[in-house]
Coordinates of C-alpha atoms in Angstrom, one line a residue:
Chain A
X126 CA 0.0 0.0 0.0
X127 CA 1.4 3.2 -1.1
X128 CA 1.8 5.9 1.9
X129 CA -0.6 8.3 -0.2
X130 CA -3.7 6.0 -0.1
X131 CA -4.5 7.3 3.2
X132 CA -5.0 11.2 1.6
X133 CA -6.6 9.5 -1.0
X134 CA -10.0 10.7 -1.7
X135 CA -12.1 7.7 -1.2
X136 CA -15.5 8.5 0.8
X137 CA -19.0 9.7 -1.2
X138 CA -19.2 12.9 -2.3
X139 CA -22.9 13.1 -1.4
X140 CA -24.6 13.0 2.2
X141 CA -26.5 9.8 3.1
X142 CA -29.5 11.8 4.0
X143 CA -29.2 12.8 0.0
X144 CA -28.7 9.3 -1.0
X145 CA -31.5 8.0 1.4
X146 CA -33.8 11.1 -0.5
X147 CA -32.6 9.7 -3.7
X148 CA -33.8 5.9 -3.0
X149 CA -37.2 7.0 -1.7
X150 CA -37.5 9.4 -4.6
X151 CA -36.7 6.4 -7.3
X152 CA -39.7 4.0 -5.1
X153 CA -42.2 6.9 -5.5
X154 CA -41.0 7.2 -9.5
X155 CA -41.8 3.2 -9.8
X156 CA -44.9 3.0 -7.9
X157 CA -46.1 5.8 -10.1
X158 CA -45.7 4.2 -13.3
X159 CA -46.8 0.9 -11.6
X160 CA -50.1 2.7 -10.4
X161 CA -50.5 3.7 -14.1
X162 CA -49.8 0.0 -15.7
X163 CA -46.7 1.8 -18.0
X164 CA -44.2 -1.1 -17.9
X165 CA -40.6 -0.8 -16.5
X166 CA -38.2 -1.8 -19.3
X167 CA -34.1 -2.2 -19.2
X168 CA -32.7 -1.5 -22.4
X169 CA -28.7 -1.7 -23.4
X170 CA -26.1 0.6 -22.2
X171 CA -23.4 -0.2 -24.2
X172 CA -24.5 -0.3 -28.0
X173 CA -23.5 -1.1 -31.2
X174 CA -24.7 2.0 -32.9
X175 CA -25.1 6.3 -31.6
X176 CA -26.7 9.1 -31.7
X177 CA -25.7 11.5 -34.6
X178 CA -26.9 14.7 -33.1
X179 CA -24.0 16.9 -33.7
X180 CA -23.9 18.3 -30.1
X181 CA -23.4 15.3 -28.4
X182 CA -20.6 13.1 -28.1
X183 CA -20.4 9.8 -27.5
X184 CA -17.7 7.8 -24.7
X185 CA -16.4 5.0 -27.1
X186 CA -15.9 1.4 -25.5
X187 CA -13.3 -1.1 -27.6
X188 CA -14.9 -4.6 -27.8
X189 CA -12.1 -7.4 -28.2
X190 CA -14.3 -9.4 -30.9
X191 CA -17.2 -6.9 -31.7
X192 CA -15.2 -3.3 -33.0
X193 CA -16.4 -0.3 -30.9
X194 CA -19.0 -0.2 -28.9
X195 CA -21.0 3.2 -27.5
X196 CA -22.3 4.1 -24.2
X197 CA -25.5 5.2 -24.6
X198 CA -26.4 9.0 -24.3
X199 CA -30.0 8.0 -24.2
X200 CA -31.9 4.7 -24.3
X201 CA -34.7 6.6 -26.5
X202 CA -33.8 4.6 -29.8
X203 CA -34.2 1.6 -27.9
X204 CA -37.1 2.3 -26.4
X205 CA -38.4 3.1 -29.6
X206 CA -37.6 -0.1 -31.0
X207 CA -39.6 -1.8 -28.0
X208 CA -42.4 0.6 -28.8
X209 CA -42.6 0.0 -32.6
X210 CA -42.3 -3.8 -31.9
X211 CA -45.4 -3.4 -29.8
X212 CA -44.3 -3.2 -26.2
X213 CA -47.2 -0.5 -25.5
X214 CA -46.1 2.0 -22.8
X215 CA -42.8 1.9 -21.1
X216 CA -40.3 3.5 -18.8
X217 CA -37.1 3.3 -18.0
X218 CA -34.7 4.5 -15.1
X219 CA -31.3 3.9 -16.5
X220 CA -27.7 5.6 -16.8
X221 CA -26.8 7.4 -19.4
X222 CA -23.1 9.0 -20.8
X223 CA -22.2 11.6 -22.6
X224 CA -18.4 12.9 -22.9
X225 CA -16.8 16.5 -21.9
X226 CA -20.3 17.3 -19.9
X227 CA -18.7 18.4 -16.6
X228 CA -20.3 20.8 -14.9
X229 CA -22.6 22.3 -11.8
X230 CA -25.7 20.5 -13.8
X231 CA -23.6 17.8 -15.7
X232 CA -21.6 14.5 -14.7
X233 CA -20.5 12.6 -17.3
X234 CA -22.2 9.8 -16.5
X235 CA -26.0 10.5 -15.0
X236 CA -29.5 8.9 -14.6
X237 CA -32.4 9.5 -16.8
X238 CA -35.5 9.1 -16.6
X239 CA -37.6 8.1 -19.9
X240 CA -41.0 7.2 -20.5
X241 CA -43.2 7.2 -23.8
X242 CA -47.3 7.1 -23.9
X243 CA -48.8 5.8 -26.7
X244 CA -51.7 7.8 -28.1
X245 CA -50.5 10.9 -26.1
X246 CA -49.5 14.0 -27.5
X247 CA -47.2 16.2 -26.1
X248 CA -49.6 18.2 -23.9
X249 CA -51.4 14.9 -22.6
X250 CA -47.9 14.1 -21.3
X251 CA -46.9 17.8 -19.5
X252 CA -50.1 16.8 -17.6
X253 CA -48.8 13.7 -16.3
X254 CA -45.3 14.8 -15.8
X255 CA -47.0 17.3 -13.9
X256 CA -48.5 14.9 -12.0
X257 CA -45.3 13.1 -11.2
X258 CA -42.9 16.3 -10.1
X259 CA -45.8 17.5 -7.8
X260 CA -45.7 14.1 -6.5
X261 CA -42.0 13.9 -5.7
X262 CA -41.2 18.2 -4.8
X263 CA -44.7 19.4 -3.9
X264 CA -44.8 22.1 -6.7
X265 CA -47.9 24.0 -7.4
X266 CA -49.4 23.1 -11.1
X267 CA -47.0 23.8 -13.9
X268 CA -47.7 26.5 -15.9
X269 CA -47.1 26.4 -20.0
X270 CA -45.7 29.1 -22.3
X271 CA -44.2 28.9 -26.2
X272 CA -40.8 29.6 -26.8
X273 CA -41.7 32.1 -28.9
X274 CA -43.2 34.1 -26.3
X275 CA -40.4 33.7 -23.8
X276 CA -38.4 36.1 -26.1
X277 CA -41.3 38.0 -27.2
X278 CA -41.2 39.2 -23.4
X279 CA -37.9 39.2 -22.8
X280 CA -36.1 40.5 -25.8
X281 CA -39.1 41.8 -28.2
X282 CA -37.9 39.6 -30.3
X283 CA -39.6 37.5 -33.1
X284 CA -38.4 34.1 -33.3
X285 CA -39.6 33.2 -37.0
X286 CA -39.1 36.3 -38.4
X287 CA -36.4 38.9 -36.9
X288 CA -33.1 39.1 -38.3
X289 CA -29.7 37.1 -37.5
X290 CA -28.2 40.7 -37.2
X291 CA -30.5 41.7 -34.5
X292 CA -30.1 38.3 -32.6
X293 CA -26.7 38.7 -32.5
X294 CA -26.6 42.7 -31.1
X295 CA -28.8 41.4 -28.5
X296 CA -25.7 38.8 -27.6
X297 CA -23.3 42.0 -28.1
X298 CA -25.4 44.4 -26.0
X299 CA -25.2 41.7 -23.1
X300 CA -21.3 41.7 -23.3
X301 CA -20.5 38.9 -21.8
X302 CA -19.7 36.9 -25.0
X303 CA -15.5 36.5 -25.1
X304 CA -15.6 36.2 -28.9
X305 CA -17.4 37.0 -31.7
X306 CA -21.0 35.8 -32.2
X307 CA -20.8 36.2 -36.1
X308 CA -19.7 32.1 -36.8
X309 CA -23.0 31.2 -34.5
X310 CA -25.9 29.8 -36.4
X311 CA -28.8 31.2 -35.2
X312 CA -30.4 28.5 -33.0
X313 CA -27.0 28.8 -31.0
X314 CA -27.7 32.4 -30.6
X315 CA -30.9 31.8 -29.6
X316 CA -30.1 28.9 -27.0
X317 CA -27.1 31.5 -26.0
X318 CA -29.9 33.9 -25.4
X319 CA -31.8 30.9 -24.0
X320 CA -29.3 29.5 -21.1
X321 CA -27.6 33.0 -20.3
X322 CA -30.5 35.5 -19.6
X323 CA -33.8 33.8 -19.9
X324 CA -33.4 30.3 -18.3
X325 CA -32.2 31.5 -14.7
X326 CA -35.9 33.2 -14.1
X327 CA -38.1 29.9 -15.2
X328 CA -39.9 28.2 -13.2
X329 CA -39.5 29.9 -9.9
X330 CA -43.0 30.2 -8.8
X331 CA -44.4 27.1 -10.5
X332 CA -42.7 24.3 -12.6
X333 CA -42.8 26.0 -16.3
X334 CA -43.6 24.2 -19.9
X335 CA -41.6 26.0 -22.5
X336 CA -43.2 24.5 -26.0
X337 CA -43.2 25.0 -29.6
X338 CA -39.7 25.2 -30.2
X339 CA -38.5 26.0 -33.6
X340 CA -38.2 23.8 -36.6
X341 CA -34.2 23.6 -36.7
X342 CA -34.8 22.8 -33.0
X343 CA -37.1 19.9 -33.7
X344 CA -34.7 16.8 -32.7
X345 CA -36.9 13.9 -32.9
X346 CA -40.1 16.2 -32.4
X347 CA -43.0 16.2 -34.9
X348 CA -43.6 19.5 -36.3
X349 CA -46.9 21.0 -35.5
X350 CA -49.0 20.6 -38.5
X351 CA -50.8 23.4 -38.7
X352 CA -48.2 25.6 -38.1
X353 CA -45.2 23.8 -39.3
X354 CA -42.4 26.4 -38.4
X355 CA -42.5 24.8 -34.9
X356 CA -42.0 21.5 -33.4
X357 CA -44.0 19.7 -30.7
X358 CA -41.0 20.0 -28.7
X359 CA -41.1 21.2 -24.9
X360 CA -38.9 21.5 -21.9
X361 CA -39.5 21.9 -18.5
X362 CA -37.8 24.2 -16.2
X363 CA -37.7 24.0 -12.4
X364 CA -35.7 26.7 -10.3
X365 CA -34.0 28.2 -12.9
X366 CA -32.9 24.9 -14.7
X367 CA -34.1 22.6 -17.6
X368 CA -35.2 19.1 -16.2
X369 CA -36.6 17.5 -18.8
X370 CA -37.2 17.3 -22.5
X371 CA -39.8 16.3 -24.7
X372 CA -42.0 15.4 -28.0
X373 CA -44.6 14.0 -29.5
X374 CA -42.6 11.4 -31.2
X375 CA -41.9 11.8 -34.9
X376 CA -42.9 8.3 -36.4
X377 CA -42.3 9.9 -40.2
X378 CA -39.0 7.3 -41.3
X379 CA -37.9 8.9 -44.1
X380 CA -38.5 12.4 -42.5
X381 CA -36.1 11.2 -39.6
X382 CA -33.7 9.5 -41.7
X383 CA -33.5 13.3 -43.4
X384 CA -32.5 14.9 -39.6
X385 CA -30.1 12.2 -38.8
X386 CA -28.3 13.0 -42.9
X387 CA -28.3 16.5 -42.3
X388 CA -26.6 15.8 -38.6
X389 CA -24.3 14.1 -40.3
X390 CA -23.8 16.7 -42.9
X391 CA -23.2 19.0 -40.1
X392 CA -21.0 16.8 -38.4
X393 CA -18.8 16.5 -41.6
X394 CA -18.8 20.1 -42.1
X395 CA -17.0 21.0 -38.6
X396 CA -15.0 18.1 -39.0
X397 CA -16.3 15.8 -36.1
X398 CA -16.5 12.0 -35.9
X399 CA -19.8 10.7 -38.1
X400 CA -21.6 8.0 -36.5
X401 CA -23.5 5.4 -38.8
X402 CA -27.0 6.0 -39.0
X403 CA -29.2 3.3 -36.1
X404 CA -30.3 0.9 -39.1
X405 CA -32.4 -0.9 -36.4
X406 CA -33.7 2.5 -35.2
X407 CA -34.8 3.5 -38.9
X408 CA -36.4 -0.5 -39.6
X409 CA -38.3 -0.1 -36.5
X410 CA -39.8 3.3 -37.4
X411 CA -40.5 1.9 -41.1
X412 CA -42.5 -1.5 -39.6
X413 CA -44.3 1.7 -37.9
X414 CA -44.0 3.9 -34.0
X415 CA -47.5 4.1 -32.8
X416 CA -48.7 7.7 -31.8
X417 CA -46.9 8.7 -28.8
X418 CA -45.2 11.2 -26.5
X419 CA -42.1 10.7 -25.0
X420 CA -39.7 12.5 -22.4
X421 CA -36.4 12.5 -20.8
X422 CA -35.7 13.9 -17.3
X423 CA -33.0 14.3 -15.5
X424 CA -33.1 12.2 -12.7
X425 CA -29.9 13.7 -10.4
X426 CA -31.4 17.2 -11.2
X427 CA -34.5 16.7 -9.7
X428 CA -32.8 15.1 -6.8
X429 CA -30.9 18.5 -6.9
X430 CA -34.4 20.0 -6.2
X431 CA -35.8 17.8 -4.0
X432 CA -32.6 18.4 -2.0
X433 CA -32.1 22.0 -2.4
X434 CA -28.7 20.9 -3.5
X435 CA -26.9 23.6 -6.4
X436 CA -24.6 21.1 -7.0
X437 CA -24.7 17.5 -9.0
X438 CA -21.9 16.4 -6.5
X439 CA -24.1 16.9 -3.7
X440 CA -26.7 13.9 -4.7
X441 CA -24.7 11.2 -6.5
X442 CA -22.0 8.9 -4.4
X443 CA -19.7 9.1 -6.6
X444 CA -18.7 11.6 -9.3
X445 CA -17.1 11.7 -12.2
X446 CA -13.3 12.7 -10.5
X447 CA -14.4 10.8 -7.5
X448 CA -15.4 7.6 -9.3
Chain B
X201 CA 3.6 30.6 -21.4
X202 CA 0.8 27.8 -21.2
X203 CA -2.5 28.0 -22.4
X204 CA -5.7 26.6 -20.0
X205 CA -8.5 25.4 -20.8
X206 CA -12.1 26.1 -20.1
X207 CA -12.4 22.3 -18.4
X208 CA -8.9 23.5 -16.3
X209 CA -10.8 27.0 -15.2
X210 CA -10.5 26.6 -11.6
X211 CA -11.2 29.3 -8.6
X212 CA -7.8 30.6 -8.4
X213 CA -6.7 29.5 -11.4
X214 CA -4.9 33.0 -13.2
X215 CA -5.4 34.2 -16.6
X216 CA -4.6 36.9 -18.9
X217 CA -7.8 38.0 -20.7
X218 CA -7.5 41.1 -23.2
X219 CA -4.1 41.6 -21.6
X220 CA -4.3 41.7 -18.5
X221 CA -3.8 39.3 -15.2
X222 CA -7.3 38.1 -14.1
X223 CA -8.2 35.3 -10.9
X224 CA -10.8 32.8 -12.0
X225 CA -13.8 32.8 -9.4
X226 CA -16.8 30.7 -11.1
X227 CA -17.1 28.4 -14.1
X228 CA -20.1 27.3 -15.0
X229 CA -20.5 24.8 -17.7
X230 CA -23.6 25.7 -19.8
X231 CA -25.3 23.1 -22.4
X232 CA -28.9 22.9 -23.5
X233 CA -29.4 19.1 -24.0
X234 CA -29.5 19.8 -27.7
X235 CA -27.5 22.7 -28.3
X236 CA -23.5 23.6 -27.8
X237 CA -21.5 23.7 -24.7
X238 CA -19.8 27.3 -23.7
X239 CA -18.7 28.3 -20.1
X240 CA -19.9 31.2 -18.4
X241 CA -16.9 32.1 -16.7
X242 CA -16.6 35.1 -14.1
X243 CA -13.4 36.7 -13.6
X244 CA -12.0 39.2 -11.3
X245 CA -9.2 41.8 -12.7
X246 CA -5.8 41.9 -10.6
X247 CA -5.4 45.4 -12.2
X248 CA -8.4 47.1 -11.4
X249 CA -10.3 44.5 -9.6
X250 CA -13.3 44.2 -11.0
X251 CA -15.5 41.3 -11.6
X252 CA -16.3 40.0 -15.2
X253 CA -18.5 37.6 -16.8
X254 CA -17.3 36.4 -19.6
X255 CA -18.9 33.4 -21.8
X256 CA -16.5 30.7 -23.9
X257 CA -17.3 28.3 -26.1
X258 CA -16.3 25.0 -24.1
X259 CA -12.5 23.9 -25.0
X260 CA -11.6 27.0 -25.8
X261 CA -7.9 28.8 -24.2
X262 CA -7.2 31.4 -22.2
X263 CA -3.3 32.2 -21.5
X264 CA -1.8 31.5 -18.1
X265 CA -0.7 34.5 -16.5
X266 CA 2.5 34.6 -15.0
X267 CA 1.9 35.6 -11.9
X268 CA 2.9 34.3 -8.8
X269 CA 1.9 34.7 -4.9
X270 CA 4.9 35.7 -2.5
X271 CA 4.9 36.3 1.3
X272 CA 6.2 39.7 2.3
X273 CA 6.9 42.2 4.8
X274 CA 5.2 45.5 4.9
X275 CA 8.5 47.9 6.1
X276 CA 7.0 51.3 5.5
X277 CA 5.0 54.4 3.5
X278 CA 7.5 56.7 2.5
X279 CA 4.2 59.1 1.3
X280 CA 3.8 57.9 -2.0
X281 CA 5.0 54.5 -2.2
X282 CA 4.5 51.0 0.0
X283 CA 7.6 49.5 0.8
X284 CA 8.0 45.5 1.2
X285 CA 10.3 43.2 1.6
X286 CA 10.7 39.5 1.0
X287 CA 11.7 37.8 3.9
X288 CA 14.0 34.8 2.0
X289 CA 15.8 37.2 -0.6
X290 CA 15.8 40.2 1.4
X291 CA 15.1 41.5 -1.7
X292 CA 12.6 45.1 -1.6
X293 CA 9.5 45.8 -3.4
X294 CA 7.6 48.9 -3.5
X295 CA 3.8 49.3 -4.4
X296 CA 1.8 52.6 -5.6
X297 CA -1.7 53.6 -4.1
X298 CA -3.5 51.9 -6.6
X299 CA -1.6 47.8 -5.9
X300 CA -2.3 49.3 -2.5
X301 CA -6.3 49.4 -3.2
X302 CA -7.9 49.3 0.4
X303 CA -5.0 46.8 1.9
X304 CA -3.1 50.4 2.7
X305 CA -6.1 50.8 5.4
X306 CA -5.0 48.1 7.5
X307 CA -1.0 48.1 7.8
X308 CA 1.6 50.0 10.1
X309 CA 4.1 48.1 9.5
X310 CA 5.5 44.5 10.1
X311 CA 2.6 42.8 8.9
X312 CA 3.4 39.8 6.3
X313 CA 1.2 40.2 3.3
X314 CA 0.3 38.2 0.6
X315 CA 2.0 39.7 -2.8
X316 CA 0.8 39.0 -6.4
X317 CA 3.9 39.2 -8.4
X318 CA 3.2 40.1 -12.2
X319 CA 6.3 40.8 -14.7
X320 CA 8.3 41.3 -11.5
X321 CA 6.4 43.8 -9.4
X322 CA 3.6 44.2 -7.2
X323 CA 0.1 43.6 -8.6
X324 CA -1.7 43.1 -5.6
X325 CA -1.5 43.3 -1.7
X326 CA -3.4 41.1 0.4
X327 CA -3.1 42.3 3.9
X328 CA -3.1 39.4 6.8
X329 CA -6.9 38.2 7.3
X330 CA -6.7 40.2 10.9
X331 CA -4.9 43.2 12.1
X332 CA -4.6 44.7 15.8
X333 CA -4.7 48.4 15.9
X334 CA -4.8 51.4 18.1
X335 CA -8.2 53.6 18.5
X336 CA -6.8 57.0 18.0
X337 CA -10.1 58.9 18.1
X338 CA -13.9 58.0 19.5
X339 CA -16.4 59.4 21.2
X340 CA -16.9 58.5 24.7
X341 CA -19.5 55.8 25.1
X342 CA -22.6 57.0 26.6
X343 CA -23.6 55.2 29.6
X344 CA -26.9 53.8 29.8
X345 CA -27.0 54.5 26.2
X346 CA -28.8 50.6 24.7
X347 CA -30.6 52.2 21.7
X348 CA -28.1 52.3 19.6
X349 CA -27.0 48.9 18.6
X350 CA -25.2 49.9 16.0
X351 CA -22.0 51.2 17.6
X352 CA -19.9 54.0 17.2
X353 CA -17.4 54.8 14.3
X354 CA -13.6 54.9 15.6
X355 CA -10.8 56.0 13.5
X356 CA -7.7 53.7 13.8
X357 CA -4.0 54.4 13.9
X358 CA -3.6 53.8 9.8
X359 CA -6.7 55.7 9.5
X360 CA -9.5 53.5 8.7
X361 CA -12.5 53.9 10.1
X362 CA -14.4 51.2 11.6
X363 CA -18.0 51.1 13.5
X364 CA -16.8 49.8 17.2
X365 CA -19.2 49.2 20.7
X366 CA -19.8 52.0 22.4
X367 CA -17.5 50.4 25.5
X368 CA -14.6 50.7 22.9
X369 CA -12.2 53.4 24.1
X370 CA -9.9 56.3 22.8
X371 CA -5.9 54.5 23.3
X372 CA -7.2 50.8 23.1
X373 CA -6.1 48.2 21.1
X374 CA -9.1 46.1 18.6
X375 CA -8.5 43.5 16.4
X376 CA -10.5 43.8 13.0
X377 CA -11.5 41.4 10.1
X378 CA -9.2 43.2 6.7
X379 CA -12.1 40.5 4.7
X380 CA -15.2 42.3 5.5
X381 CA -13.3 45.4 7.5
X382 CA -15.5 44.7 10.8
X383 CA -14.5 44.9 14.5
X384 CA -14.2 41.6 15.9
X385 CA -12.6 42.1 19.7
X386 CA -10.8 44.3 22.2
X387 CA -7.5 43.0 22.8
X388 CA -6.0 43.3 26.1

């Protein structure tokens, strides 16, 4: 035994009275689903195949036999596959990794919460996720509002139709941006906008529904169909800080096997790593999703609330330096 | 000199940022789950000492600055400059009002202080966390006197100015906090 292994940081970085809050808070999440008849489901977290979303990055995991592996960044294409193959409604509580993402709100490695409703839409589901967070931190009812309307009131600014130029003097006029905002597409301006100034008052008073995100924002949301510029897209912000995220599910194949090209295309332009396209993801949605909403929330963040805690540290045993 | 990263910006951790010395104090990693990563960094000047926020993209670099912290000994005011001197090399250092900044307040000499080097002279003076100093001028306490809680204000021996109890008196020594610049005790 070296002399140093006795400085050596070994204990949890979290209370037990945190950890205790954490188990009781991950019974209540079960026995709500269970009450509801949505069925738990345990899905891979190593996979063959990734995300291409070009602002996530995967942790790579060398197989001796198999080529690389991934560690899952979400089990939603999974899930989806249990869906189209007819599972009906599921949830899971699983980890989930995704590299670089260090930080107050971020661990590397975290906990997720997903669940998917067939023959919900998006608004069916904010009313049970509202259900489930005034279960768990006693919030009043969650209120809603579009994210167009967010920077209507806080920047007079129109979403669809205002100009790049006056996006990025609003970024200027804040002056806390250490380069130049002219390389930043607009949706980064906008989530710059987003996370800096308009995200630290949501959700004090009540749990808030931001919804209707823009198009380029869409992920693996639907777009609305009567006013296609926006998807069915929402996320929910508690205390200053996004929780979870949202949509009524695109089920469209060759309209998601578009997004995931055009990541790609991305990708390639700013010279990142390309991952293949999920085959089984894209066979899945061709044999057909059924109608449904589905949502990821951040498990360790709304231990963070339930806690009070500011700090991810402060509710998992052992983080990402600590590990 | 070295460059750090945003994933290396630490409290304490010294920079140069439009050319001048700064002291990381917060670094917040920012990501929407489906946008970019930046850090929202906030930084205080060692020139002028003033806090700024500044936002990065994640990974980018900031310069190390080459500063370095030395313990010295405050000598003496010769009316325009702050004399110091460090203990191992003997070696003398002198510091204008503005290095000074409110440290000059607290110091009569013989106190050690904490020095911020920069390009080989004083950037900053950090005064020791609590001094002991004379009471050169008060009022007299007012006996009987409980409604005002607040104290008295007492000039000191460097000429600060601190509030005090009113059963502080004129010739005593206090100790005071240099942090927050708040009586703590009477020392006998």
């Amino acid at each position: 035994m070296s002399p140093e292994s006795n400085n050596l940081e070994w204990r949890p970085n979290a209370s037990f009275d945190n950890l205790r809050l954490r188990a009781t808070i991950l019974q209540k999440i079960r026995q709500f689903f269970f009450e509801r008849k949505v069925l738990e489901v345990e899905t891979p977290v190593l996979g063959k195949f990734t995300i291409t979303d070009r602002h996530i990055a995967s942790l790579t995991v060398p197989t001796t036999h198999h080529g690389d592996y991934f560690l899952q960044t979400s089990p939603e294409y999974a899930m989806k596959r249990l869906l189209s193959a007819g599972s009906g409604c599921i949830y899971q509580i699983c980890k989930a990794f995704r590299a670089a993402e260090i930080g107050q709100r971020h661990n590397p490695e975290f906990t997720l919460l997903e669940w998917y409703r067939i023959n919900f839409n998006h608004f069916q589901l904010m009313t049970e996720i509202n259900d489930l967070i005034t279960l768990i931190l006693n919030t009043p009812p969650a209120e809603k509002i579009t994210y167009a309307e967010l920077f209507n009131q806080h920047f007079n600014f129109d979403i669809h139709h205002g100009l790049d130029g006056d996006l990025k003097n609003l970024i200027l006029q804040a002056g806390w941006l250490n380069f130049t905002p002219d390389s930043l597409d607009r949706d980064t301006c906008l989530q710059l906008l987003m996370s800096h100034t308009i995200e630290p008052n949501l959700g004090h008073a009540a749990p808030l529904f931001v919804y209707d995100f823009p198009k380029s924002q869409a992920a693996l949301a639907r777009l609305n169909p009567t006013q296609p510029n926006v998807a069915e897209r929402f996320e929910l912000y508690i205390q200053g800080f996004e929780i979870a995220n949202g949509f009524h599910e695109l089920s469209d194949p060759q309209e998601q096997e578009q997004r995931f090209l055009q990541d790609q295309q991305q990708r390639h332009e700013l010279g990142e790593p390309i991952p293949i396209i999920d085959p089984r993801l894209l066979a899945a949605l061709k044999q057909g999703l059924p109608d449904c909403a589905g949502v990821a929330l951040g498990i360790d963040r709304l231990i963070m609330l339930a806690a009070k805690e500011s700090h991810i540290n402060q509710v998992i045993a052992f983080n990402w330096q600590n590990s | 000199m070295s460059n750090i990263s945003t994933n290396e910006f630490r409290s304490g951790v010294k920079v140069m940022l439009d050319n001048d010395p700064c002291n990381i104090l917060e670094n917040e990693f920012v990501k929407p789950g489906k946008g970019q990563a930046f850090n929202r960094v906030k930084l205080r000047s060692l020139k002028t000492g003033r806090v700024l926020e500044r936002t990065f993209k994640s990974g980018d670099t900031l310069p190390a600055a080459d500063v370095v912290d030395m313990e010295m000994q405050y000598l003496y005011n010769d009316g325009e400059s702050w004399h110091f001197m460090n203990n191992e090399t003997y070696e003398q250092y002198t510091a204008n009002e503005i290095v000074m900044g409110e440290a000059k307040l607290w110091l009569k000499g013989q106190e050690t202080c904490m020095i911020t080097m920069y390009n080989g002279a004083p950037l900053t003076v950090m005064p020791p966390n609590q001094v002991i100093l004379t009471v050169t001028e008060t009022d007299p306490g007012l006996k009987g006197d409980t409604v005002s809680g607040s104290g008295k204000s007492a000039t000191l021996e460097t000429g600060a100015v601190v509030r005090v109890p009113l059963f502080v008196e004129q010739g005593e020594l206090i100790k005071v906090d240099t942090r927050t610049g708040q009586y703590v005790s009477r020392v006998k």
